[in-house]
Short mmCIF file of C-alpha atoms in Angstrom, two decimals:
data_model
loop_
_atom_site.label_atom_id
_atom_site.label_comp_id
_atom_site.label_asym_id
_atom_site.label_seq_id
_atom_site.Cartn_x
_atom_site.Cartn_y
_atom_site.Cartn_z
CA MET A 1 -27.93 -30.81 28.47
CA SER A 2 -30.14 -27.96 27.54
CA ARG A 3 -29.59 -24.93 25.29
CA SER A 4 -31.49 -21.94 24.54
CA ARG A 5 -33.81 -22.24 21.43
CA THR A 6 -32.52 -20.59 18.30
CA SER A 7 -35.25 -18.65 16.34
CA LEU A 8 -36.34 -20.07 13.11
CA ARG A 9 -35.38 -16.85 11.40
CA THR A 10 -31.96 -17.21 12.65
CA GLU A 11 -31.74 -20.51 11.42
CA LEU A 12 -33.36 -20.01 8.04
CA PRO A 13 -29.88 -20.32 5.98
CA LEU A 14 -29.03 -23.53 7.55
CA LEU A 15 -32.49 -24.91 7.15
CA ALA A 16 -32.27 -23.87 3.36
CA TRP A 17 -28.74 -25.15 3.01
CA LEU A 18 -29.66 -28.57 4.52
CA VAL A 19 -32.93 -28.80 2.31
CA ILE A 20 -30.69 -28.33 -1.07
CA VAL A 21 -28.36 -30.66 0.32
CA TRP A 22 -31.20 -33.30 0.98
CA GLY A 23 -32.46 -32.58 -2.69
CA ALA A 24 -28.91 -32.76 -4.04
CA LEU A 25 -28.15 -36.18 -2.52
CA TRP A 26 -31.40 -37.78 -3.87
CA GLN A 27 -31.13 -35.63 -7.13
CA ASP A 28 -34.68 -34.64 -6.73
CA PHE A 29 -36.00 -31.39 -6.31
CA SER A 30 -39.86 -32.35 -6.84
CA PRO A 31 -42.18 -30.49 -4.45
CA GLY A 32 -42.73 -33.47 -2.20
CA ASN A 33 -39.17 -34.33 -1.88
CA VAL A 34 -38.37 -30.67 -0.90
CA LEU A 35 -41.12 -30.60 1.66
CA PHE A 36 -39.75 -33.74 3.03
CA GLY A 37 -36.22 -32.33 3.19
CA VAL A 38 -37.83 -29.29 5.21
CA ILE A 39 -39.07 -31.84 7.60
CA VAL A 40 -35.86 -33.49 7.83
CA ALA A 41 -34.07 -30.32 8.37
CA LEU A 42 -36.61 -29.13 11.16
CA VAL A 43 -35.99 -32.47 12.94
CA VAL A 44 -32.20 -32.49 12.72
CA THR A 45 -32.00 -28.81 13.85
CA ARG A 46 -34.66 -28.81 16.54
CA LEU A 47 -33.84 -32.46 18.12
CA PHE A 48 -30.36 -32.94 17.70
CA TYR A 49 -27.67 -30.55 19.47
CA LEU A 50 -25.58 -28.65 17.24
CA PRO A 51 -23.17 -26.04 17.80
CA PRO A 52 -24.78 -22.67 16.70
CA VAL A 53 -23.72 -21.30 13.21
CA GLU A 54 -22.95 -17.81 13.76
CA LEU A 55 -23.74 -15.87 10.71
CA SER A 56 -22.71 -12.23 10.40
CA GLY A 57 -26.06 -11.20 9.02
CA ARG A 58 -24.61 -9.78 5.83
CA PHE A 59 -23.99 -11.70 2.31
CA SER A 60 -22.88 -9.82 -0.56
CA VAL A 61 -24.42 -11.64 -3.86
CA LEU A 62 -22.30 -9.30 -5.94
CA HIS A 63 -18.96 -10.46 -4.46
CA ALA A 64 -20.33 -13.98 -4.37
CA VAL A 65 -20.89 -14.35 -8.19
CA ARG A 66 -17.70 -12.32 -8.92
CA TYR A 67 -15.78 -14.89 -6.81
CA ALA A 68 -17.21 -17.84 -8.32
CA PHE A 69 -15.91 -16.71 -11.55
CA VAL A 70 -12.78 -15.97 -10.06
CA PHE A 71 -12.54 -19.53 -8.33
CA VAL A 72 -13.49 -21.23 -11.47
CA TRP A 73 -10.54 -19.67 -13.35
CA GLN A 74 -8.08 -20.66 -10.31
CA VAL A 75 -9.27 -24.21 -10.35
CA ILE A 76 -8.44 -24.00 -14.33
CA VAL A 77 -5.05 -22.56 -13.95
CA ALA A 78 -4.26 -25.05 -11.06
CA SER A 79 -5.26 -27.76 -13.13
CA ALA A 80 -3.11 -26.89 -16.03
CA GLN A 81 -0.08 -26.06 -13.68
CA LEU A 82 -0.45 -29.53 -12.20
CA LEU A 83 -0.73 -31.13 -15.63
CA TRP A 84 2.46 -29.08 -16.80
CA LEU A 85 4.53 -30.20 -13.41
CA ALA A 86 3.51 -33.86 -14.04
CA VAL A 87 4.71 -33.85 -17.41
CA ALA A 88 7.86 -31.64 -17.00
CA LYS A 89 9.11 -32.29 -13.37
CA GLY A 90 7.63 -35.54 -12.41
CA PRO A 91 8.51 -36.99 -9.07
CA ARG A 92 11.01 -34.27 -8.72
CA VAL A 93 8.31 -31.82 -7.62
CA ARG A 94 8.55 -30.57 -4.19
CA SER A 95 5.64 -29.99 -1.80
CA ALA A 96 5.27 -28.41 1.66
CA VAL A 97 2.90 -28.05 4.33
CA VAL A 98 2.55 -24.54 5.30
CA ALA A 99 0.91 -23.02 8.41
CA VAL A 100 -1.49 -19.99 7.63
CA PRO A 101 -2.92 -17.91 10.64
CA LEU A 102 -6.24 -16.66 9.32
CA ARG A 103 -7.93 -13.21 10.07
CA SER A 104 -11.18 -14.61 11.10
CA HIS A 105 -11.66 -16.96 14.17
CA ALA A 106 -15.21 -17.82 13.42
CA ASP A 107 -15.77 -21.63 12.61
CA LEU A 108 -17.88 -20.74 9.67
CA MET A 109 -15.19 -18.85 7.97
CA VAL A 110 -12.21 -20.96 8.70
CA THR A 111 -14.34 -23.81 7.20
CA ALA A 112 -15.46 -22.19 4.17
CA THR A 113 -11.57 -20.93 3.79
CA GLY A 114 -10.28 -24.47 4.44
CA HIS A 115 -13.05 -26.08 1.48
CA VAL A 116 -12.32 -23.45 -1.06
CA ILE A 117 -8.42 -24.03 -0.81
CA SER A 118 -9.00 -27.66 -0.66
CA LEU A 119 -11.20 -27.46 -3.98
CA VAL A 120 -8.18 -26.11 -5.84
CA PRO A 121 -6.09 -28.67 -7.31
CA GLY A 122 -2.47 -28.91 -5.85
CA SER A 123 -3.68 -27.78 -2.29
CA LEU A 124 -5.26 -29.49 0.43
CA VAL A 125 -5.98 -28.58 4.08
CA VAL A 126 -4.34 -31.33 6.23
CA ASP A 127 -4.91 -29.96 9.82
CA VAL A 128 -6.96 -27.03 11.40
CA ASP A 129 -5.81 -25.52 14.88
CA ARG A 130 -9.35 -24.04 15.91
CA ALA A 131 -7.83 -22.09 18.96
CA ASN A 132 -5.66 -20.04 16.63
CA ALA A 133 -7.74 -20.04 13.52
CA THR A 134 -4.86 -21.53 11.67
CA LEU A 135 -4.95 -23.74 8.48
CA TYR A 136 -2.09 -26.26 7.66
CA VAL A 137 -1.93 -26.37 3.98
CA HIS A 138 -0.29 -29.05 1.62
CA TYR A 139 0.96 -27.44 -1.50
CA VAL A 140 2.42 -28.57 -4.71
CA ASN A 141 5.63 -26.92 -5.69
CA VAL A 142 6.77 -25.11 -2.84
CA GLU A 143 10.61 -24.98 -3.42
CA ASP A 144 11.51 -22.36 -0.51
CA GLU A 145 10.43 -19.57 2.10
CA ALA A 146 9.32 -17.24 -1.08
CA GLY A 147 7.09 -20.28 -2.16
CA ALA A 148 5.66 -20.55 1.32
CA GLU A 149 5.17 -17.07 1.43
CA ARG A 150 2.95 -17.42 -1.66
CA VAL A 151 0.84 -19.94 -0.26
CA ARG A 152 0.02 -17.82 2.52
CA ARG A 153 -0.77 -14.73 0.48
CA GLU A 154 -2.94 -17.06 -1.98
CA VAL A 155 -4.84 -18.46 1.29
CA LEU A 156 -5.26 -14.98 2.98
CA ALA A 157 -6.56 -13.82 -0.49
CA ALA A 158 -9.22 -16.59 -0.51
CA GLU A 159 -10.25 -15.77 3.02
CA ALA A 160 -10.56 -12.11 2.19
CA GLU A 161 -13.04 -12.84 -0.55
CA LEU A 162 -14.90 -15.03 1.35
CA ILE A 163 -14.97 -12.08 4.31
CA ARG A 164 -16.30 -9.66 1.51
CA ILE A 165 -19.08 -12.10 0.81
CA MET A 166 -20.27 -12.94 4.31
CA GLY A 167 -17.77 -11.85 6.85
CA THR A 168 -18.72 -9.65 9.91
CA LYS A 169 -18.61 -5.88 9.35
CA GLU A 170 -15.36 -5.87 11.83
CA GLU A 171 -13.63 -8.61 9.35
CA LEU A 172 -14.62 -6.61 6.34
CA ALA A 173 -13.30 -3.36 7.77
CA LEU A 174 -10.14 -5.32 8.54
CA VAL A 175 -9.65 -6.56 5.01
CA ASN A 176 -10.43 -3.15 3.69
CA GLU A 177 -7.76 -1.56 5.58
CA GLU A 178 -5.33 -3.96 4.69
CA ALA A 179 -6.15 -3.48 1.00
CA HIS A 180 -6.02 0.21 1.29
CA LEU A 181 -2.63 -0.39 2.86
CA ASP A 182 -1.20 -2.35 0.22
CA ARG A 183 -2.48 0.19 -2.41
CA MET A 184 -0.56 2.52 -0.56
CA LEU A 185 2.74 0.73 -0.21
CA SER A 186 2.46 -0.26 -4.16
CA ALA A 187 2.10 3.44 -4.77
CA GLU A 188 5.16 4.40 -2.70
CA LYS A 189 7.22 1.76 -4.33
CA GLY A 190 6.04 2.80 -7.84
CA GLU A 191 6.97 6.40 -7.15
CA GLY A 192 10.04 5.38 -5.65
CA GLY A 193 10.94 3.26 -8.56
CA LEU A 194 10.48 6.19 -10.89
CA GLY A 195 12.80 8.73 -9.01
#
């Protein structure tokens, strides 16, 4: 099966990632090992058929750094919550698998969202429907439909953060529009509550 060649410039983020993984696996970032990692990355990307990684062409360093701190805080809070649930409720804790349709259908975004969610204690992606861009997420401490809706909001919030970091311009516009509508609805509720 032949495929059109992707330029090295287009594959540069993938090559850089493969070299970083190579160095991390060997726990050695010496110049010789990095050079060998570059050779291995080039061989892998040039000789083996890999589905193309569709990159949006944009990456927001500012959002990435901010979300790194948010993510670490979420991991700390989730760990404390799991500790509390284990001590206070023990085996009476209820869990659920919740289907969450994502905004983006890009494989990279679906995969990144699934990994971010699975790294937070108490949540795990158990299945992915690629055709519909739907994650099936197992969450601890989901008692009812309100809890399932909370899970959906948390997963979509993680996806929105990843879109702000590396999503397409169209996905970013959709996320910004949703945020604008949410602010407007919150303002209307606030005004309605005062009167």
